[in-house]
């Protein structure tokens, strides 16, 4: 009997590196620029924040823009500038399928969120439902451009004019998207962007608010930093209660290094989204009711690529979304969930919402899966 020969070389399986669902893209010039800021002696809000705001304003057609340390606080501040929440009866209409901050900030200013279910195709707020629920206490609408696919701005602003409502666009995911050929942010009422690490353009944490005039921008500056108003060389007064929401110069320098890449990042994301559509067997997916996103290659910045998994088809195999995620992770593929329907979180259940209130958002919330997509 022959002895099994010793292998000359251990068979080594070289696994592919793990593919996360997203990852920031930061170039070496930006990293060097951050080091320069750190050495400069001025690391918190200063010249880089001013420069970042000026670039953002130029991108938004010259509208006033101020930078903050999150996207969340910019929406809260927009509501405060508009005086929403000063009466406890004030209502703000928004979508239940979003990052929870969209609704949390409504509670934060003392107003009441009112949800309209999503359109199951776009997964954005259904403007037909919005039209039905706008009432005498409705003061504002917060539309969310989920995955970067814009809510219909033409219809939204027609409704706002007709019913005398303020709009706070939660455009956290749609920096680089457009409507009618114009960048999101360059038109409309308040527009809020986030520069969180996962967004298309990042400052690690951060955000900005696009406003209508300098009077609103002055108020935003007060809400951003303890209500402080400075004058002359040594004058200081406090006009109102403000927070601690200023962006650092280190973060602003990251943002300045990101902005020149916006067009190429968006083009790359669109090309990758196309590859998903080209690779999927659409007829098979339709047959098992696995839903693809809207194939939009002109307006959306493709912040995320999400499929709605086939709940019934998986159930026949005793599988759930978590099993699909685990199976993909075993193959080195990262996925994410953006987002569970927020009216079913404990806080919102305590306020009276329950299962069955928004069936389209609930189905999407249970079955949505974010696949890898980043430049
Ligand atoms: C990221 C995000 C926010 C919040 O932004 P932060 O900068 O993390 O505060 C709000 N709404 C949506 C839809 C988001 O994706």
mmCIF file of C-alpha atoms and ligand atoms in Angstrom:
data_model
loop_
_atom_site.group_PDB
_atom_site.id
_atom_site.type_symbol
_atom_site.label_atom_id
_atom_site.label_comp_id
_atom_site.label_asym_id
_atom_site.label_seq_id
_atom_site.Cartn_x
_atom_site.Cartn_y
_atom_site.Cartn_z
ATOM 1 C CA UNK A 1 0.000 0.000 0.000
ATOM 2 C CA UNK A 2 1.352 3.342 -0.968
ATOM 3 C CA UNK A 3 1.665 5.999 1.662
ATOM 4 C CA UNK A 4 -0.129 9.142 0.808
ATOM 5 C CA UNK A 5 2.550 11.563 -0.418
ATOM 6 C CA UNK A 6 3.089 14.637 1.646
ATOM 7 C CA UNK A 7 1.908 17.671 -0.293
ATOM 8 C CA UNK A 8 4.861 19.850 -1.249
ATOM 9 C CA UNK A 9 2.839 22.990 -0.544
ATOM 10 C CA UNK A 10 -0.070 23.308 1.866
ATOM 11 C CA UNK A 11 -3.173 23.972 -0.168
ATOM 12 C CA UNK A 12 -4.140 27.460 0.881
ATOM 13 C CA UNK A 13 -7.514 28.864 0.078
ATOM 14 C CA UNK A 14 -7.156 32.594 -0.410
ATOM 15 C CA UNK A 15 -10.574 33.989 0.391
ATOM 16 C CA UNK A 16 -11.687 37.153 -1.326
ATOM 17 C CA UNK A 17 -11.685 40.094 1.060
ATOM 18 C CA UNK A 18 -15.043 40.696 2.749
ATOM 19 C CA UNK A 19 -17.214 42.997 0.637
ATOM 20 C CA UNK A 20 -19.031 45.471 2.908
ATOM 21 C CA UNK A 21 -22.354 46.977 1.792
ATOM 22 C CA UNK A 22 -20.649 50.369 1.756
ATOM 23 C CA UNK A 23 -17.312 52.001 2.471
ATOM 24 C CA UNK A 24 -16.119 55.625 2.332
ATOM 25 C CA UNK A 25 -13.772 56.632 -0.508
ATOM 26 C CA UNK A 26 -11.227 59.170 0.773
ATOM 27 C CA UNK A 27 -8.223 60.133 -1.360
ATOM 28 C CA UNK A 28 -4.633 60.683 -0.210
ATOM 29 C CA UNK A 29 -4.771 64.451 -0.869
ATOM 30 C CA UNK A 30 -7.660 64.706 1.592
ATOM 31 C CA UNK A 31 -5.773 62.678 4.189
ATOM 32 C CA UNK A 32 -2.766 64.999 3.763
ATOM 33 C CA UNK A 33 -5.094 68.006 3.950
ATOM 34 C CA UNK A 34 -6.514 66.767 7.251
ATOM 35 C CA UNK A 35 -2.973 66.423 8.623
ATOM 36 C CA UNK A 36 -2.325 70.056 7.601
ATOM 37 C CA UNK A 37 -5.443 71.184 9.486
ATOM 38 C CA UNK A 38 -4.343 69.233 12.563
ATOM 39 C CA UNK A 39 -0.938 70.989 12.435
ATOM 40 C CA UNK A 40 -2.433 74.421 11.761
ATOM 41 C CA UNK A 41 -3.472 75.253 15.304
ATOM 42 C CA UNK A 42 -7.126 75.786 14.281
ATOM 43 C CA UNK A 43 -8.965 72.472 14.448
ATOM 44 C CA UNK A 44 -12.562 73.313 15.365
ATOM 45 C CA UNK A 45 -14.973 75.546 13.354
ATOM 46 C CA UNK A 46 -12.955 78.055 11.328
ATOM 47 C CA UNK A 47 -11.756 78.781 7.797
ATOM 48 C CA UNK A 48 -12.376 75.258 6.478
ATOM 49 C CA UNK A 49 -16.017 75.322 7.608
ATOM 50 C CA UNK A 50 -16.470 78.704 5.887
ATOM 51 C CA UNK A 51 -14.862 77.365 2.698
ATOM 52 C CA UNK A 52 -16.970 74.178 2.824
ATOM 53 C CA UNK A 53 -20.158 76.230 3.247
ATOM 54 C CA UNK A 54 -19.190 78.441 0.296
ATOM 55 C CA UNK A 55 -18.682 75.385 -1.965
ATOM 56 C CA UNK A 56 -21.955 73.864 -0.829
ATOM 57 C CA UNK A 57 -23.765 77.137 -1.488
ATOM 58 C CA UNK A 58 -22.263 77.319 -4.994
ATOM 59 C CA UNK A 59 -23.480 73.747 -5.636
ATOM 60 C CA UNK A 60 -26.948 74.771 -4.408
ATOM 61 C CA UNK A 61 -27.251 77.637 -6.881
ATOM 62 C CA UNK A 62 -26.060 80.311 -4.446
ATOM 63 C CA UNK A 63 -28.667 79.577 -1.744
ATOM 64 C CA UNK A 64 -27.550 80.134 1.886
ATOM 65 C CA UNK A 65 -26.009 76.969 3.387
ATOM 66 C CA UNK A 66 -24.664 76.331 6.885
ATOM 67 C CA UNK A 67 -22.731 73.248 8.009
ATOM 68 C CA UNK A 68 -23.459 71.303 11.208
ATOM 69 C CA UNK A 69 -22.157 68.233 13.016
ATOM 70 C CA UNK A 70 -25.039 65.997 11.871
ATOM 71 C CA UNK A 71 -27.847 65.807 9.362
ATOM 72 C CA UNK A 72 -30.310 65.128 12.170
ATOM 73 C CA UNK A 73 -29.787 68.484 13.899
ATOM 74 C CA UNK A 74 -30.231 70.398 10.630
ATOM 75 C CA UNK A 75 -33.822 69.109 10.338
ATOM 76 C CA UNK A 76 -34.553 69.921 13.974
ATOM 77 C CA UNK A 77 -33.207 73.434 13.437
ATOM 78 C CA UNK A 78 -35.261 73.890 10.243
ATOM 79 C CA UNK A 79 -38.429 73.084 12.226
ATOM 80 C CA UNK A 80 -37.375 75.552 14.963
ATOM 81 C CA UNK A 81 -36.674 78.316 12.426
ATOM 82 C CA UNK A 82 -40.169 77.724 10.991
ATOM 83 C CA UNK A 83 -41.667 77.902 14.492
ATOM 84 C CA UNK A 84 -43.073 74.384 14.216
ATOM 85 C CA UNK A 85 -43.751 72.749 17.583
ATOM 86 C CA UNK A 86 -44.460 76.037 19.353
ATOM 87 C CA UNK A 87 -48.074 74.814 19.530
ATOM 88 C CA UNK A 88 -48.343 71.217 20.785
ATOM 89 C CA UNK A 89 -51.091 70.580 18.210
ATOM 90 C CA UNK A 90 -48.611 71.162 15.339
ATOM 91 C CA UNK A 91 -48.378 68.155 13.031
ATOM 92 C CA UNK A 92 -45.638 67.180 10.600
ATOM 93 C CA UNK A 93 -46.317 64.601 7.891
ATOM 94 C CA UNK A 94 -43.548 62.148 7.025
ATOM 95 C CA UNK A 95 -42.803 58.561 5.983
ATOM 96 C CA UNK A 96 -42.549 55.594 8.361
ATOM 97 C CA UNK A 97 -39.800 54.050 6.171
ATOM 98 C CA UNK A 98 -36.745 56.142 6.986
ATOM 99 C CA UNK A 99 -33.897 56.449 9.438
ATOM 100 C CA UNK A 100 -35.625 57.100 12.768
ATOM 101 C CA UNK A 101 -34.151 60.575 13.182
ATOM 102 C CA UNK A 102 -36.624 61.936 10.608
ATOM 103 C CA UNK A 103 -39.496 61.363 13.060
ATOM 104 C CA UNK A 104 -37.513 61.780 16.301
ATOM 105 C CA UNK A 105 -36.779 65.433 15.512
ATOM 106 C CA UNK A 106 -40.520 66.132 15.154
ATOM 107 C CA UNK A 107 -41.031 64.838 18.712
ATOM 108 C CA UNK A 108 -37.933 66.764 19.801
ATOM 109 C CA UNK A 109 -39.417 70.148 18.865
ATOM 110 C CA UNK A 110 -42.717 69.269 20.566
ATOM 111 C CA UNK A 111 -44.795 68.565 17.444
ATOM 112 C CA UNK A 112 -46.591 65.370 16.440
ATOM 113 C CA UNK A 113 -45.438 63.190 13.555
ATOM 114 C CA UNK A 114 -48.196 61.953 11.243
ATOM 115 C CA UNK A 115 -47.226 59.137 8.902
ATOM 116 C CA UNK A 116 -48.328 58.474 5.348
ATOM 117 C CA UNK A 117 -47.638 54.999 3.950
ATOM 118 C CA UNK A 118 -45.112 54.523 1.158
ATOM 119 C CA UNK A 119 -45.635 53.878 -2.523
ATOM 120 C CA UNK A 120 -44.558 50.203 -2.796
ATOM 121 C CA UNK A 121 -42.766 50.839 -6.107
ATOM 122 C CA UNK A 122 -40.635 53.899 -5.226
ATOM 123 C CA UNK A 123 -40.663 53.080 -1.460
ATOM 124 C CA UNK A 124 -40.916 56.840 -0.861
ATOM 125 C CA UNK A 125 -43.850 58.584 0.821
ATOM 126 C CA UNK A 126 -47.046 58.251 -1.247
ATOM 127 C CA UNK A 127 -48.186 61.788 -2.095
ATOM 128 C CA UNK A 128 -51.768 60.557 -2.675
ATOM 129 C CA UNK A 129 -51.859 59.488 0.993
ATOM 130 C CA UNK A 130 -50.239 62.771 2.058
ATOM 131 C CA UNK A 131 -52.946 64.738 0.290
ATOM 132 C CA UNK A 132 -55.600 62.743 2.186
ATOM 133 C CA UNK A 133 -54.160 63.281 5.667
ATOM 134 C CA UNK A 134 -53.082 66.933 5.534
ATOM 135 C CA UNK A 135 -55.376 68.728 7.959
ATOM 136 C CA UNK A 136 -55.819 71.996 9.837
ATOM 137 C CA UNK A 137 -52.953 71.303 12.266
ATOM 138 C CA UNK A 138 -50.487 70.168 9.580
ATOM 139 C CA UNK A 139 -47.618 72.647 9.422
ATOM 140 C CA UNK A 140 -44.973 70.840 7.400
ATOM 141 C CA UNK A 141 -44.044 67.795 5.343
ATOM 142 C CA UNK A 142 -40.696 66.004 5.617
ATOM 143 C CA UNK A 143 -40.232 63.960 2.427
ATOM 144 C CA UNK A 144 -37.325 61.483 2.382
ATOM 145 C CA UNK A 145 -35.466 60.553 -0.825
ATOM 146 C CA UNK A 146 -34.860 56.938 0.187
ATOM 147 C CA UNK A 147 -31.719 55.464 -1.451
ATOM 148 C CA UNK A 148 -31.335 58.794 -3.302
ATOM 149 C CA UNK A 149 -34.455 58.396 -5.466
ATOM 150 C CA UNK A 150 -36.127 61.817 -5.282
ATOM 151 C CA UNK A 151 -39.717 62.332 -4.162
ATOM 152 C CA UNK A 152 -41.707 64.155 -6.906
ATOM 153 C CA UNK A 153 -40.741 67.776 -6.178
ATOM 154 C CA UNK A 154 -43.198 69.265 -8.677
ATOM 155 C CA UNK A 155 -46.173 67.655 -6.985
ATOM 156 C CA UNK A 156 -44.774 68.150 -3.479
ATOM 157 C CA UNK A 157 -44.367 71.916 -3.866
ATOM 158 C CA UNK A 158 -47.728 72.310 -5.596
ATOM 159 C CA UNK A 159 -49.275 70.686 -2.515
ATOM 160 C CA UNK A 160 -47.203 72.867 -0.157
ATOM 161 C CA UNK A 161 -48.331 76.067 -1.914
ATOM 162 C CA UNK A 162 -51.957 74.978 -2.031
ATOM 163 C CA UNK A 163 -52.084 74.061 1.694
ATOM 164 C CA UNK A 164 -49.610 76.697 2.939
ATOM 165 C CA UNK A 165 -47.139 74.125 4.351
ATOM 166 C CA UNK A 166 -43.412 74.300 5.020
ATOM 167 C CA UNK A 167 -41.202 71.601 3.511
ATOM 168 C CA UNK A 168 -38.083 70.211 5.190
ATOM 169 C CA UNK A 169 -36.538 67.941 2.571
ATOM 170 C CA UNK A 170 -34.747 65.046 4.275
ATOM 171 C CA UNK A 171 -32.210 64.781 1.481
ATOM 172 C CA UNK A 172 -29.718 62.961 3.734
ATOM 173 C CA UNK A 173 -29.362 60.292 1.047
ATOM 174 C CA UNK A 174 -29.825 62.386 -2.098
ATOM 175 C CA UNK A 175 -26.794 64.689 -2.313
ATOM 176 C CA UNK A 176 -25.954 64.486 -6.030
ATOM 177 C CA UNK A 177 -29.495 63.513 -7.111
ATOM 178 C CA UNK A 178 -31.592 65.859 -9.234
ATOM 179 C CA UNK A 179 -35.152 66.797 -10.125
ATOM 180 C CA UNK A 180 -36.033 68.339 -13.493
ATOM 181 C CA UNK A 181 -32.316 68.550 -14.285
ATOM 182 C CA UNK A 182 -31.589 70.681 -11.183
ATOM 183 C CA UNK A 183 -29.522 69.383 -8.255
ATOM 184 C CA UNK A 184 -31.500 68.538 -5.110
ATOM 185 C CA UNK A 185 -30.709 71.476 -2.812
ATOM 186 C CA UNK A 186 -30.751 74.129 -5.526
ATOM 187 C CA UNK A 187 -34.522 74.680 -5.305
ATOM 188 C CA UNK A 188 -37.290 74.279 -2.735
ATOM 189 C CA UNK A 189 -37.757 75.295 0.904
ATOM 190 C CA UNK A 190 -35.434 73.840 3.593
ATOM 191 C CA UNK A 191 -33.137 71.087 2.304
ATOM 192 C CA UNK A 192 -31.177 68.928 4.746
ATOM 193 C CA UNK A 193 -28.146 66.849 3.760
ATOM 194 C CA UNK A 194 -26.171 64.382 5.871
ATOM 195 C CA UNK A 195 -22.448 63.729 5.509
ATOM 196 C CA UNK A 196 -22.396 60.675 7.781
ATOM 197 C CA UNK A 197 -19.634 58.165 6.969
ATOM 198 C CA UNK A 198 -22.012 56.008 4.896
ATOM 199 C CA UNK A 199 -23.427 58.820 2.755
ATOM 200 C CA UNK A 200 -22.246 59.539 -0.814
ATOM 201 C CA UNK A 201 -20.146 62.503 0.368
ATOM 202 C CA UNK A 202 -18.827 62.392 3.926
ATOM 203 C CA UNK A 203 -17.326 64.560 6.664
ATOM 204 C CA UNK A 204 -17.271 61.429 8.925
ATOM 205 C CA UNK A 205 -20.186 62.928 10.879
ATOM 206 C CA UNK A 206 -21.874 66.109 9.676
ATOM 207 C CA UNK A 207 -24.570 67.703 7.604
ATOM 208 C CA UNK A 208 -25.757 70.963 6.155
ATOM 209 C CA UNK A 209 -28.953 72.946 5.830
ATOM 210 C CA UNK A 210 -29.940 74.868 2.699
ATOM 211 C CA UNK A 211 -32.200 77.817 3.498
ATOM 212 C CA UNK A 212 -34.211 80.539 1.775
ATOM 213 C CA UNK A 213 -32.567 83.749 2.966
ATOM 214 C CA UNK A 214 -29.918 85.287 5.217
ATOM 215 C CA UNK A 215 -32.430 85.853 8.035
ATOM 216 C CA UNK A 216 -32.977 82.081 8.281
ATOM 217 C CA UNK A 217 -29.212 81.504 8.054
ATOM 218 C CA UNK A 218 -28.625 83.923 10.983
ATOM 219 C CA UNK A 219 -31.136 81.969 13.076
ATOM 220 C CA UNK A 220 -29.484 78.698 12.057
ATOM 221 C CA UNK A 221 -26.135 80.032 13.302
ATOM 222 C CA UNK A 222 -27.723 80.853 16.670
ATOM 223 C CA UNK A 223 -29.369 77.434 17.013
ATOM 224 C CA UNK A 224 -26.042 75.885 16.014
ATOM 225 C CA UNK A 225 -24.091 77.371 18.928
ATOM 226 C CA UNK A 226 -25.845 78.236 22.192
ATOM 227 C CA UNK A 227 -27.827 81.135 20.711
ATOM 228 C CA UNK A 228 -24.692 83.268 20.654
ATOM 229 C CA UNK A 229 -24.554 86.496 18.606
ATOM 230 C CA UNK A 230 -21.174 88.209 18.328
ATOM 231 C CA UNK A 231 -20.458 91.826 17.398
ATOM 232 C CA UNK A 232 -17.325 93.946 17.041
ATOM 233 C CA UNK A 233 -14.093 92.710 18.656
ATOM 234 C CA UNK A 234 -15.534 91.793 22.036
ATOM 235 C CA UNK A 235 -19.349 91.915 21.866
ATOM 236 C CA UNK A 236 -21.385 88.854 22.745
ATOM 237 C CA UNK A 237 -25.063 88.342 23.432
ATOM 238 C CA UNK A 238 -27.347 85.311 23.674
ATOM 239 C CA UNK A 239 -30.670 85.576 21.843
ATOM 240 C CA UNK A 240 -32.219 82.127 22.383
ATOM 241 C CA UNK A 241 -31.508 78.593 23.552
ATOM 242 C CA UNK A 242 -29.225 76.924 21.055
ATOM 243 C CA UNK A 243 -27.393 73.615 20.926
ATOM 244 C CA UNK A 244 -23.823 72.497 20.284
ATOM 245 C CA UNK A 245 -24.015 71.542 16.644
ATOM 246 C CA UNK A 246 -20.967 73.151 15.011
ATOM 247 C CA UNK A 247 -18.801 71.209 12.539
ATOM 248 C CA UNK A 248 -15.042 70.987 13.143
ATOM 249 C CA UNK A 249 -12.482 72.280 10.625
ATOM 250 C CA UNK A 250 -10.991 68.775 10.493
ATOM 251 C CA UNK A 251 -14.358 67.387 9.360
ATOM 252 C CA UNK A 252 -14.919 70.289 6.938
ATOM 253 C CA UNK A 253 -11.520 69.565 5.343
ATOM 254 C CA UNK A 254 -12.662 65.985 4.697
ATOM 255 C CA UNK A 255 -15.793 67.391 3.041
ATOM 256 C CA UNK A 256 -13.766 69.816 0.897
ATOM 257 C CA UNK A 257 -11.745 66.840 -0.350
ATOM 258 C CA UNK A 258 -14.919 64.896 -1.151
ATOM 259 C CA UNK A 259 -16.904 67.487 -3.131
ATOM 260 C CA UNK A 260 -14.715 67.446 -6.273
ATOM 261 C CA UNK A 261 -15.474 63.710 -6.587
ATOM 262 C CA UNK A 262 -19.264 64.040 -6.423
ATOM 263 C CA UNK A 263 -19.872 63.676 -10.165
ATOM 264 C CA UNK A 264 -17.505 60.711 -10.569
ATOM 265 C CA UNK A 265 -18.835 58.975 -7.444
ATOM 266 C CA UNK A 266 -22.400 59.333 -8.740
ATOM 267 C CA UNK A 267 -21.425 58.080 -12.226
ATOM 268 C CA UNK A 268 -19.681 55.058 -10.699
ATOM 269 C CA UNK A 269 -22.662 54.243 -8.488
ATOM 270 C CA UNK A 270 -25.019 54.443 -11.486
ATOM 271 C CA UNK A 271 -22.779 52.144 -13.531
ATOM 272 C CA UNK A 272 -22.651 49.619 -10.691
ATOM 273 C CA UNK A 273 -26.435 49.770 -10.229
ATOM 274 C CA UNK A 274 -26.769 48.985 -13.951
ATOM 275 C CA UNK A 275 -24.565 45.932 -13.475
ATOM 276 C CA UNK A 276 -26.965 44.636 -10.838
ATOM 277 C CA UNK A 277 -29.898 45.057 -13.246
ATOM 278 C CA UNK A 278 -27.925 43.422 -16.064
ATOM 279 C CA UNK A 279 -26.905 40.510 -13.841
ATOM 280 C CA UNK A 280 -30.268 39.737 -12.299
ATOM 281 C CA UNK A 281 -32.799 37.484 -14.008
ATOM 282 C CA UNK A 282 -35.736 39.899 -13.889
ATOM 283 C CA UNK A 283 -38.328 37.330 -15.003
ATOM 284 C CA UNK A 284 -37.278 34.854 -12.313
ATOM 285 C CA UNK A 285 -37.240 37.550 -9.628
ATOM 286 C CA UNK A 286 -40.693 38.763 -10.675
ATOM 287 C CA UNK A 287 -41.932 35.162 -10.532
ATOM 288 C CA UNK A 288 -40.897 34.723 -6.882
ATOM 289 C CA UNK A 289 -41.868 38.344 -6.017
ATOM 290 C CA UNK A 290 -38.363 39.559 -5.252
ATOM 291 C CA UNK A 291 -38.625 43.290 -5.985
ATOM 292 C CA UNK A 292 -35.901 45.377 -7.576
ATOM 293 C CA UNK A 293 -35.590 49.140 -7.107
ATOM 294 C CA UNK A 294 -36.855 51.669 -9.677
ATOM 295 C CA UNK A 295 -34.350 51.651 -12.569
ATOM 296 C CA UNK A 296 -33.723 55.412 -12.540
ATOM 297 C CA UNK A 297 -30.451 56.518 -14.147
ATOM 298 C CA UNK A 298 -31.065 60.259 -14.458
ATOM 299 C CA UNK A 299 -32.341 61.493 -11.082
ATOM 300 C CA UNK A 300 -31.061 59.094 -8.424
ATOM 301 C CA UNK A 301 -27.530 59.209 -7.010
ATOM 302 C CA UNK A 302 -27.850 55.488 -6.145
ATOM 303 C CA UNK A 303 -27.008 55.998 -2.490
ATOM 304 C CA UNK A 304 -28.060 52.380 -1.941
ATOM 305 C CA UNK A 305 -29.203 49.393 -3.993
ATOM 306 C CA UNK A 306 -32.043 47.642 -2.190
ATOM 307 C CA UNK A 307 -34.076 44.584 -3.065
ATOM 308 C CA UNK A 308 -37.286 43.577 -1.297
ATOM 309 C CA UNK A 309 -36.818 39.886 -0.568
ATOM 310 C CA UNK A 310 -39.656 37.465 -1.486
ATOM 311 C CA UNK A 311 -41.168 36.886 1.955
ATOM 312 C CA UNK A 312 -43.629 34.128 0.974
ATOM 313 C CA UNK A 313 -41.105 32.339 -1.258
ATOM 314 C CA UNK A 314 -38.532 32.313 1.562
ATOM 315 C CA UNK A 315 -41.129 31.214 4.130
ATOM 316 C CA UNK A 316 -41.797 28.066 2.058
ATOM 317 C CA UNK A 317 -38.147 27.207 2.708
ATOM 318 C CA UNK A 318 -38.440 28.225 6.375
ATOM 319 C CA UNK A 319 -36.120 31.135 5.697
ATOM 320 C CA UNK A 320 -36.174 34.740 6.773
ATOM 321 C CA UNK A 321 -34.150 37.806 5.828
ATOM 322 C CA UNK A 322 -31.636 37.083 8.620
ATOM 323 C CA UNK A 323 -30.907 33.683 7.020
ATOM 324 C CA UNK A 324 -30.265 35.330 3.651
ATOM 325 C CA UNK A 325 -27.949 37.835 5.320
ATOM 326 C CA UNK A 326 -26.075 35.030 7.112
ATOM 327 C CA UNK A 327 -25.747 33.015 3.878
ATOM 328 C CA UNK A 328 -24.358 36.046 2.027
ATOM 329 C CA UNK A 329 -21.992 36.858 4.906
ATOM 330 C CA UNK A 330 -20.691 33.246 4.683
ATOM 331 C CA UNK A 331 -19.818 34.032 1.062
ATOM 332 C CA UNK A 332 -18.049 37.251 2.082
ATOM 333 C CA UNK A 333 -20.842 39.608 1.085
ATOM 334 C CA UNK A 334 -22.009 42.291 3.506
ATOM 335 C CA UNK A 335 -25.609 43.510 3.524
ATOM 336 C CA UNK A 336 -27.661 45.977 5.554
ATOM 337 C CA UNK A 337 -31.237 46.800 6.556
ATOM 338 C CA UNK A 338 -32.421 50.365 5.810
ATOM 339 C CA UNK A 339 -34.863 50.476 7.535
ATOM 340 C CA UNK A 340 -37.425 48.740 9.754
ATOM 341 C CA UNK A 341 -40.750 50.646 9.680
ATOM 342 C CA UNK A 342 -40.219 53.126 12.487
ATOM 343 C CA UNK A 343 -43.802 53.294 13.809
ATOM 344 C CA UNK A 344 -43.270 49.776 15.211
ATOM 345 C CA UNK A 345 -40.342 50.800 17.444
ATOM 346 C CA UNK A 346 -41.197 50.711 21.184
ATOM 347 C CA UNK A 347 -41.215 54.519 21.494
ATOM 348 C CA UNK A 348 -43.713 54.904 18.656
ATOM 349 C CA UNK A 349 -45.884 51.971 19.783
ATOM 350 C CA UNK A 350 -46.169 53.694 23.174
ATOM 351 C CA UNK A 351 -47.438 56.758 21.312
ATOM 352 C CA UNK A 352 -50.217 54.664 19.765
ATOM 353 C CA UNK A 353 -48.997 53.232 16.457
ATOM 354 C CA UNK A 354 -49.372 49.505 15.788
ATOM 355 C CA UNK A 355 -48.913 46.724 13.262
ATOM 356 C CA UNK A 356 -51.180 47.097 10.252
ATOM 357 C CA UNK A 357 -51.141 50.925 10.263
ATOM 358 C CA UNK A 358 -48.864 51.191 7.190
ATOM 359 C CA UNK A 359 -48.809 47.811 5.402
ATOM 360 C CA UNK A 360 -46.525 48.806 2.504
ATOM 361 C CA UNK A 361 -43.895 50.287 4.828
ATOM 362 C CA UNK A 362 -44.159 47.271 7.127
ATOM 363 C CA UNK A 363 -43.657 44.780 4.282
ATOM 364 C CA UNK A 364 -40.682 46.742 2.934
ATOM 365 C CA UNK A 365 -39.285 47.167 6.452
ATOM 366 C CA UNK A 366 -39.387 43.400 7.087
ATOM 367 C CA UNK A 367 -37.950 42.384 3.720
ATOM 368 C CA UNK A 368 -35.673 45.124 2.435
ATOM 369 C CA UNK A 369 -32.027 44.230 1.958
ATOM 370 C CA UNK A 370 -29.250 46.642 1.023
ATOM 371 C CA UNK A 371 -26.659 45.060 -1.283
ATOM 372 C CA UNK A 372 -23.055 46.281 -1.633
ATOM 373 C CA UNK A 373 -22.691 49.488 -3.661
ATOM 374 C CA UNK A 374 -19.956 52.122 -3.309
ATOM 375 C CA UNK A 375 -17.497 53.786 -5.675
HETATM 376 C C1 LIG B 1 -28.376 59.524 7.534
HETATM 377 C C2 LIG B 1 -29.781 59.955 7.581
HETATM 378 C C3 LIG B 1 -30.240 60.924 8.487
HETATM 379 C C4 LIG B 1 -29.435 61.477 9.612
HETATM 380 O O1 LIG B 1 -28.208 61.943 9.322
HETATM 381 P P1 LIG B 1 -27.081 62.034 10.460
HETATM 382 O O2 LIG B 1 -26.030 62.845 9.798
HETATM 383 O O3 LIG B 1 -26.653 60.642 10.774
HETATM 384 O O4 LIG B 1 -27.671 62.729 11.636
HETATM 385 C C5 LIG B 1 -31.556 61.322 8.406
HETATM 386 N N1 LIG B 1 -32.386 60.808 7.498
HETATM 387 C C6 LIG B 1 -31.997 59.873 6.636
HETATM 388 C C7 LIG B 1 -32.980 59.359 5.628
HETATM 389 C C8 LIG B 1 -30.688 59.398 6.659
HETATM 390 O O5 LIG B 1 -30.319 58.439 5.798
#
